[in-house]
N, CA and C atoms as an extended XYZ file, in Angstrom:
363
Properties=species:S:1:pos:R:3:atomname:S:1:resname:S:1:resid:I:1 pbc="F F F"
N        71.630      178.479      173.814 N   UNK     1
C        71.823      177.070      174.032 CA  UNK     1
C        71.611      176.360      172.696 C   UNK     1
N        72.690      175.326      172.085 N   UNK     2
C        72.676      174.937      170.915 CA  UNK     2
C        72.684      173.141      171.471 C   UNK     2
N        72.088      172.429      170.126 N   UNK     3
C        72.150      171.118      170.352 CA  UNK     3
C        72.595      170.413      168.767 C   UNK     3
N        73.638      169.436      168.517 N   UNK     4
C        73.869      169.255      167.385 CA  UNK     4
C        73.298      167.566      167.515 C   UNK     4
N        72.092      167.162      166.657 N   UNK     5
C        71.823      165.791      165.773 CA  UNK     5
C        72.717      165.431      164.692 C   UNK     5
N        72.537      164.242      164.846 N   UNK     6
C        72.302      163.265      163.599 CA  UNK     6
C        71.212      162.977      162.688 C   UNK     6
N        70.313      163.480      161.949 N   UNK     7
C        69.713      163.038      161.367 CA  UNK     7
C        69.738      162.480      159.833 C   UNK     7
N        69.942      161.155      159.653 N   UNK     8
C        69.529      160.585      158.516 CA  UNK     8
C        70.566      160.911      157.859 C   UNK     8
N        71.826      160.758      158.818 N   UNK     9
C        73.626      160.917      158.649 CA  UNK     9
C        73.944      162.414      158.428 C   UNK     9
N        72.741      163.687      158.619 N   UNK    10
C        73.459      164.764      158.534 CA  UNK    10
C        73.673      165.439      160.134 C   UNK    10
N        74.422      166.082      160.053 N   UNK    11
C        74.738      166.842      161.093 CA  UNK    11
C        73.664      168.440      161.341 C   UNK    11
N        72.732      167.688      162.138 N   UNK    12
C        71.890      169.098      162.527 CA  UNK    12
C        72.127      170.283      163.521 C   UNK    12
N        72.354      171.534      163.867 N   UNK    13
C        72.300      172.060      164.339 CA  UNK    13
C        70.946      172.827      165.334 C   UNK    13
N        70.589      172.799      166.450 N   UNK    14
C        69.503      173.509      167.030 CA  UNK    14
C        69.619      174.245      167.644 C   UNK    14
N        69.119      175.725      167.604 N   UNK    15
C        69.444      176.380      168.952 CA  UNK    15
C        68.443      177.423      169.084 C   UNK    15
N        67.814      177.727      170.296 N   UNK    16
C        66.949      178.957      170.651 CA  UNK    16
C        67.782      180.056      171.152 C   UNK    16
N        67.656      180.776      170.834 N   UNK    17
C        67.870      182.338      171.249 CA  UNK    17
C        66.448      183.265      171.562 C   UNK    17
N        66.979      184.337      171.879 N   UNK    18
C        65.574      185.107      172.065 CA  UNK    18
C        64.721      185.420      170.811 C   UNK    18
N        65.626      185.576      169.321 N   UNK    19
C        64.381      185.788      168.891 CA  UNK    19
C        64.292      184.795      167.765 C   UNK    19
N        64.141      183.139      168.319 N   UNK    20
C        63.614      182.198      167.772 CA  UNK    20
C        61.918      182.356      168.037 C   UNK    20
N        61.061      182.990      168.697 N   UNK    21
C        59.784      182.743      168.880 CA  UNK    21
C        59.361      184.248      167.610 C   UNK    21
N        60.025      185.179      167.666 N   UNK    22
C        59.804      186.163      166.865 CA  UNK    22
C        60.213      185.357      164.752 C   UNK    22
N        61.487      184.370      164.866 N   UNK    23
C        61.411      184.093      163.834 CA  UNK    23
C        60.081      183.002      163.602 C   UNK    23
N        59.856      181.994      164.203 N   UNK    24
C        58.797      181.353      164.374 CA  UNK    24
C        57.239      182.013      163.970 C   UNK    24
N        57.237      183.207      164.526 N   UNK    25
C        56.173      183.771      163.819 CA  UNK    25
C        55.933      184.370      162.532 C   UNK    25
N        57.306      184.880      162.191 N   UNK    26
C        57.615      185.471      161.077 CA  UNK    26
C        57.367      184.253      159.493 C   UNK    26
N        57.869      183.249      160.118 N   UNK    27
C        57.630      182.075      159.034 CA  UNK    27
C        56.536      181.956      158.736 C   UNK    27
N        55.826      181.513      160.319 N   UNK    28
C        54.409      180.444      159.834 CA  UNK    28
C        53.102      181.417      160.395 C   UNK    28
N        53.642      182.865      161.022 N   UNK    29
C        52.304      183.499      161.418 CA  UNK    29
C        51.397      183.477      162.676 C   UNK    29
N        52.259      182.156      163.280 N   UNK    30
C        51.282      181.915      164.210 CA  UNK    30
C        52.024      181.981      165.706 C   UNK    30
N        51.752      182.173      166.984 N   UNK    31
C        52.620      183.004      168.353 CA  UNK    31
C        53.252      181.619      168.603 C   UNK    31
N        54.408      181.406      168.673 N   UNK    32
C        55.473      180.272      168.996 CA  UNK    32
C        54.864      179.711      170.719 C   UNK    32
N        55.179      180.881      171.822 N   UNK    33
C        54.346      180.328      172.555 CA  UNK    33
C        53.361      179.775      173.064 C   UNK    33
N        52.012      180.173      172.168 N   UNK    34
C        50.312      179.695      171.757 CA  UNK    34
C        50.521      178.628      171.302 C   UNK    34
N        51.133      178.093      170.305 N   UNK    35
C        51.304      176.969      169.660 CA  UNK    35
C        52.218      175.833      170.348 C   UNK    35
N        52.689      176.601      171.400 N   UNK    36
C        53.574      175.359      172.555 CA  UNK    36
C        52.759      174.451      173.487 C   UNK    36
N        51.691      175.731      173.824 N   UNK    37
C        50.609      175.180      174.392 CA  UNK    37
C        50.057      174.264      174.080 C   UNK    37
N        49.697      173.963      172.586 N   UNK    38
C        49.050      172.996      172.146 CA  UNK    38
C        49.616      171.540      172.135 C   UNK    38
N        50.487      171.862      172.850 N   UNK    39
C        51.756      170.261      173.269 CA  UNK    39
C        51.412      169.689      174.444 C   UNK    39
N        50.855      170.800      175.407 N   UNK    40
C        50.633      170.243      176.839 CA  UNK    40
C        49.925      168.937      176.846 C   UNK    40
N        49.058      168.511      176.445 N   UNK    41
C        48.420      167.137      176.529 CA  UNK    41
C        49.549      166.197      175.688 C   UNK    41
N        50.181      166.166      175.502 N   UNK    42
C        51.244      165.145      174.892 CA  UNK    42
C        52.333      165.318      176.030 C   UNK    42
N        52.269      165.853      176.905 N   UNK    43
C        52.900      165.469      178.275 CA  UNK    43
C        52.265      164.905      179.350 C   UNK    43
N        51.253      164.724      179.092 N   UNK    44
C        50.795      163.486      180.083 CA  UNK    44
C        50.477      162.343      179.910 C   UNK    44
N        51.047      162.193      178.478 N   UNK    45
C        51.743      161.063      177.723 CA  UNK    45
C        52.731      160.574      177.952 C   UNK    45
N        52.992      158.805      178.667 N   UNK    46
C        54.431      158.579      178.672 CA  UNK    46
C        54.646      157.473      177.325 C   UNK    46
N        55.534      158.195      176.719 N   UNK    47
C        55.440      157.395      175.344 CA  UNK    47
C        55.911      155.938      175.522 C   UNK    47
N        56.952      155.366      176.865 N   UNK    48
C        57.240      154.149      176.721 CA  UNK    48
C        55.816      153.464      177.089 C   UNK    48
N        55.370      153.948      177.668 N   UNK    49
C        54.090      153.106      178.014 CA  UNK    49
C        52.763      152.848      176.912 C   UNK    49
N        52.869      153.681      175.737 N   UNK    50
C        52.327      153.340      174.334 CA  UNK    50
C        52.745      152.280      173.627 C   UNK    50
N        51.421      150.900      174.040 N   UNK    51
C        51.854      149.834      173.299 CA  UNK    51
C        51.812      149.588      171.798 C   UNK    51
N        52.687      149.492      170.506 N   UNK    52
C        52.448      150.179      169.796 CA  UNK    52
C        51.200      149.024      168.929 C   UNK    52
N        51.195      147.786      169.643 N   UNK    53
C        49.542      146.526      169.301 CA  UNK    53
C        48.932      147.306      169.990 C   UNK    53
N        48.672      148.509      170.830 N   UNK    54
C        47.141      148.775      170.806 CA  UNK    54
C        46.947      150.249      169.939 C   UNK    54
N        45.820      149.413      169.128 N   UNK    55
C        45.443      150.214      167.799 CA  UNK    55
C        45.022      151.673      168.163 C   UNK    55
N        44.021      151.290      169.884 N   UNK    56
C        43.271      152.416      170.204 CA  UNK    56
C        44.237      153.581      170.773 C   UNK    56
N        45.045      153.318      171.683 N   UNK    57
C        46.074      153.584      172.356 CA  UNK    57
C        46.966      155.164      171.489 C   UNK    57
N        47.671      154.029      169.995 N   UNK    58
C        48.363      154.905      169.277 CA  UNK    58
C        47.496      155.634      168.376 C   UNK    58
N        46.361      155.818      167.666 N   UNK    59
C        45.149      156.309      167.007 CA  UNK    59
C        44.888      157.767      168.474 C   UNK    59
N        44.624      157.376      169.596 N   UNK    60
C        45.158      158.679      170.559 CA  UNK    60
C        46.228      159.838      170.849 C   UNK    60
N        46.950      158.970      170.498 N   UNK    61
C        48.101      159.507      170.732 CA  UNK    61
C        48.582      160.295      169.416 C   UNK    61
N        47.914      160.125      168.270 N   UNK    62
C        48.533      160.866      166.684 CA  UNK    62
C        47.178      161.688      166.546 C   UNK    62
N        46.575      161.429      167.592 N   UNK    63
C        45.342      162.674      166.944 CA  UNK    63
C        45.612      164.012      168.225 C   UNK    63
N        46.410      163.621      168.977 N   UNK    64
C        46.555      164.784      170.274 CA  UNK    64
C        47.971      165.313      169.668 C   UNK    64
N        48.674      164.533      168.636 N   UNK    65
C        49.834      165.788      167.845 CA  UNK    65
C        49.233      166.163      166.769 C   UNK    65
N        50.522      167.255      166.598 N   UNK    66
C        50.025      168.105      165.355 CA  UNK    66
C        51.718      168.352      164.611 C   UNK    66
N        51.496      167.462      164.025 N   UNK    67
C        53.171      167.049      163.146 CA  UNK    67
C        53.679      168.044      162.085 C   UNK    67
N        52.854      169.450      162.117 N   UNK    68
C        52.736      170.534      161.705 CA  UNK    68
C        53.850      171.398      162.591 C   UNK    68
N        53.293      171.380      163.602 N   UNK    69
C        54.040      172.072      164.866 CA  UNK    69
C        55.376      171.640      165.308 C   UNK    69
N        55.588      170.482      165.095 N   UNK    70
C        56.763      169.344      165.415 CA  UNK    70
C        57.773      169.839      164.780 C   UNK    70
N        57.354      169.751      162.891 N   UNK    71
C        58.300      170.494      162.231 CA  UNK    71
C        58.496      171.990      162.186 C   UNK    71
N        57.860      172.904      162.473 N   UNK    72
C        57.781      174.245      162.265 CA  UNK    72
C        58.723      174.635      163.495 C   UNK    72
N        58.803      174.351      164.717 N   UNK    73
C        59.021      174.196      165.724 CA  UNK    73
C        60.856      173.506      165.302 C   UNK    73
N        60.876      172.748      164.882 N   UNK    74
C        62.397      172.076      164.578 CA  UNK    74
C        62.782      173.304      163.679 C   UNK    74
N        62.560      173.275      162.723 N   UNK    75
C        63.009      174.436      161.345 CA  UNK    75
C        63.144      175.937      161.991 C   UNK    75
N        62.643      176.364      162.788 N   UNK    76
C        62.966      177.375      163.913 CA  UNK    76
C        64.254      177.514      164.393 C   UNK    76
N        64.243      176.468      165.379 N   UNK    77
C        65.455      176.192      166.039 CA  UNK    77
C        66.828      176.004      164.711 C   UNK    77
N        66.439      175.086      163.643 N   UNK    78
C        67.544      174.656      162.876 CA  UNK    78
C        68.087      176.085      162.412 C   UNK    78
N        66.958      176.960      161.766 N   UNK    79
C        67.307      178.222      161.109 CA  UNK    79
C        68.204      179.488      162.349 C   UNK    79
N        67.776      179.355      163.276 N   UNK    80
C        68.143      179.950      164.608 CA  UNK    80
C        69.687      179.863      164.442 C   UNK    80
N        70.175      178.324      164.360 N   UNK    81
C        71.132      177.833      164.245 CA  UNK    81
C        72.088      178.234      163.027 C   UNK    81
N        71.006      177.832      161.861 N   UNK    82
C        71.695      178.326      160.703 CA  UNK    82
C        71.240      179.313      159.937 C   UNK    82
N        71.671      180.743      159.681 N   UNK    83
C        70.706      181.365      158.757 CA  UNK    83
C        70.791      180.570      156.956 C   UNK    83
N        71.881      179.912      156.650 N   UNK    84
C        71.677      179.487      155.291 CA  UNK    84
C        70.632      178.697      155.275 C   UNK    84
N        69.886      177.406      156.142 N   UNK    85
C        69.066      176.556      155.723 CA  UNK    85
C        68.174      177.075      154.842 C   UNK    85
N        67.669      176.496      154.096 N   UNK    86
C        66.206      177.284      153.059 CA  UNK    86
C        65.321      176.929      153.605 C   UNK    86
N        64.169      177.560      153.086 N   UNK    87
C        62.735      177.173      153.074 CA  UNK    87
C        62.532      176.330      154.175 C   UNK    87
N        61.487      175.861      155.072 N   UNK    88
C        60.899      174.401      155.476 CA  UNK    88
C        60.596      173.428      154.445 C   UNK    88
N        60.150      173.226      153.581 N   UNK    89
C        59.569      172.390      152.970 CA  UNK    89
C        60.785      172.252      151.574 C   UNK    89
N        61.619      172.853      151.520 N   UNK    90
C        63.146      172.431      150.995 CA  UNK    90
C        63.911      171.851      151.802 C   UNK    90
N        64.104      171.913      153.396 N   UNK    91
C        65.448      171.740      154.248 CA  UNK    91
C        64.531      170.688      154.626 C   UNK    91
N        63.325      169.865      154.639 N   UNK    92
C        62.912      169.118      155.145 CA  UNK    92
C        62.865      167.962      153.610 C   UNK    92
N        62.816      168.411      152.317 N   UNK    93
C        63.330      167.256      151.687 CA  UNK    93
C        64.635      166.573      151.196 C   UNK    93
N        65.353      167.704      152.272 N   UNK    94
C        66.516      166.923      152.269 CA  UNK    94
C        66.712      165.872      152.858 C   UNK    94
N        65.788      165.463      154.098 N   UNK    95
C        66.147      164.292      154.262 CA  UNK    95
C        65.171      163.230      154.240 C   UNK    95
N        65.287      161.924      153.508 N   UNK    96
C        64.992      160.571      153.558 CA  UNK    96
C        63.961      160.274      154.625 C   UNK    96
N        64.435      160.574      156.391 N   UNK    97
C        64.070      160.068      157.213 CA  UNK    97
C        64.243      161.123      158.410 C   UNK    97
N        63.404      161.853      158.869 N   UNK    98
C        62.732      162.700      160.051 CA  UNK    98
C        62.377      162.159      161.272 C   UNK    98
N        62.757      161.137      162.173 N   UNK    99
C        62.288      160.594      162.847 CA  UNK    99
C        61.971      161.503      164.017 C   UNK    99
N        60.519      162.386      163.976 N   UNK   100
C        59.941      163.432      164.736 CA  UNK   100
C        60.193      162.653      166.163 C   UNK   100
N        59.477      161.637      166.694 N   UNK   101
C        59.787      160.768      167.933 CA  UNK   101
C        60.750      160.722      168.678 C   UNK   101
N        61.917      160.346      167.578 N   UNK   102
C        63.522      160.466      168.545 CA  UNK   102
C        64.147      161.936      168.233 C   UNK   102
N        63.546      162.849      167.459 N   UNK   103
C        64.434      163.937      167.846 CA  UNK   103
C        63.535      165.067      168.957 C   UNK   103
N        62.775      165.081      169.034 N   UNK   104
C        61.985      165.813      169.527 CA  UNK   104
C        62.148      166.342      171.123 C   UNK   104
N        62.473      164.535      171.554 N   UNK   105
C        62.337      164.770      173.272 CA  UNK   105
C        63.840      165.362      172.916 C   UNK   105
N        64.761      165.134      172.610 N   UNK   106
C        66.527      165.584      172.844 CA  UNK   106
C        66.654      166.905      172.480 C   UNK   106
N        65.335      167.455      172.211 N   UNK   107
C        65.317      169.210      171.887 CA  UNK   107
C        64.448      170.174      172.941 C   UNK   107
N        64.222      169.246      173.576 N   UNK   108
C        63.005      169.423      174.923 CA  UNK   108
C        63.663      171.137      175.362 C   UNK   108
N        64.795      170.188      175.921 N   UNK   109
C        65.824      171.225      176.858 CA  UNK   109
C        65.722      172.669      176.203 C   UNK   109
N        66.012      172.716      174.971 N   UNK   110
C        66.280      173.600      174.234 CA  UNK   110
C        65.299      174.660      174.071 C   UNK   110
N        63.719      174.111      174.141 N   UNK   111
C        62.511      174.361      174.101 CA  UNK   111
C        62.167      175.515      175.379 C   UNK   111
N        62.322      174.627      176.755 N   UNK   112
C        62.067      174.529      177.761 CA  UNK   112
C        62.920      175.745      178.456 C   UNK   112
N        64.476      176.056      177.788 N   UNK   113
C        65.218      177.463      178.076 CA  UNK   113
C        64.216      178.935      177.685 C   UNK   113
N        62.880      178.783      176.589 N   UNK   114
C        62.970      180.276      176.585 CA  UNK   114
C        61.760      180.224      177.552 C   UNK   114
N        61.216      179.554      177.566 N   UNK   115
C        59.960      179.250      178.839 CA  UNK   115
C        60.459      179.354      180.433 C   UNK   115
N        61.516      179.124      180.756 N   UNK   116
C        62.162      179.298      182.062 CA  UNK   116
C        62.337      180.887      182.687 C   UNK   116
N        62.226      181.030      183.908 N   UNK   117
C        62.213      182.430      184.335 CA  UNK   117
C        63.287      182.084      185.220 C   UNK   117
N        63.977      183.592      185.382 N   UNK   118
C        65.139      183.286      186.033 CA  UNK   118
C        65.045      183.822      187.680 C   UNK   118
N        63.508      184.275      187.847 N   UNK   119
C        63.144      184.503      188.748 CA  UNK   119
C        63.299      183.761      190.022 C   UNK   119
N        63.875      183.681      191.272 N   UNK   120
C        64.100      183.146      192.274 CA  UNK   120
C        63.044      182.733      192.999 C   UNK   120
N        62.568      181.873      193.844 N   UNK   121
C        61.715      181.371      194.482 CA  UNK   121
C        61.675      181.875      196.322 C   UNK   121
């Protein structure tokens, strides 16, 4: 399952396959699924309801992410997509503007395919 962005006028590519959690580790070392986990409390977050005047509110809400994971997690998928991209910390100064917030939820889906069992109920 592939998803193509816009970011910051380029054309991104995303996609998981099976062994996006094996490249994921291979990069940064650490179990793609273990580190998904650490998202669960940012789902019982509804972000429209983060007023962004309350100081206390959003100061919560940036200490329960880890904008580490956000990108490592994108650069996965992008590389999945593309084997040319370089490096993380090259393919990420390519662009100007990363807006982690709006791309994140539109990659959910994408996320959420290798976590799914096709097991019947």
């Amino acid at each position: 399952m592939e998803k193509t962005l816009t970011i910051d006028g380029k054309q991104v590519t995303f996609k998981t396959t099976a062994a996006t959690p094996l490249r994921y580790k291979a990069q940064f070392g650490h179990d793609f699924f273990a580190d998904l986990t650490k998202l669960i409390p940012l789902s019982k977050i509804n972000l429209k309801d983060v007023d962004e005047a309350d100081t206390e509110q959003v100061q919560e809400l940036f200490r329960l992410m880890d904008f580490d994971l956000f990108y490592n997690i994108l650069w996965s998928m992008a590389k999945t997509a593309d084997k040319s991209i370089p490096e993380p910390l090259e393919w990420l100064d390519q662009f100007e503007e990363f807006p982690l917030m709006d791309i994140f939820p539109q990659v959910q889906d994408l996320i959420m395919k290798n976590l799914q069992t096709t097991k019947k109920k």
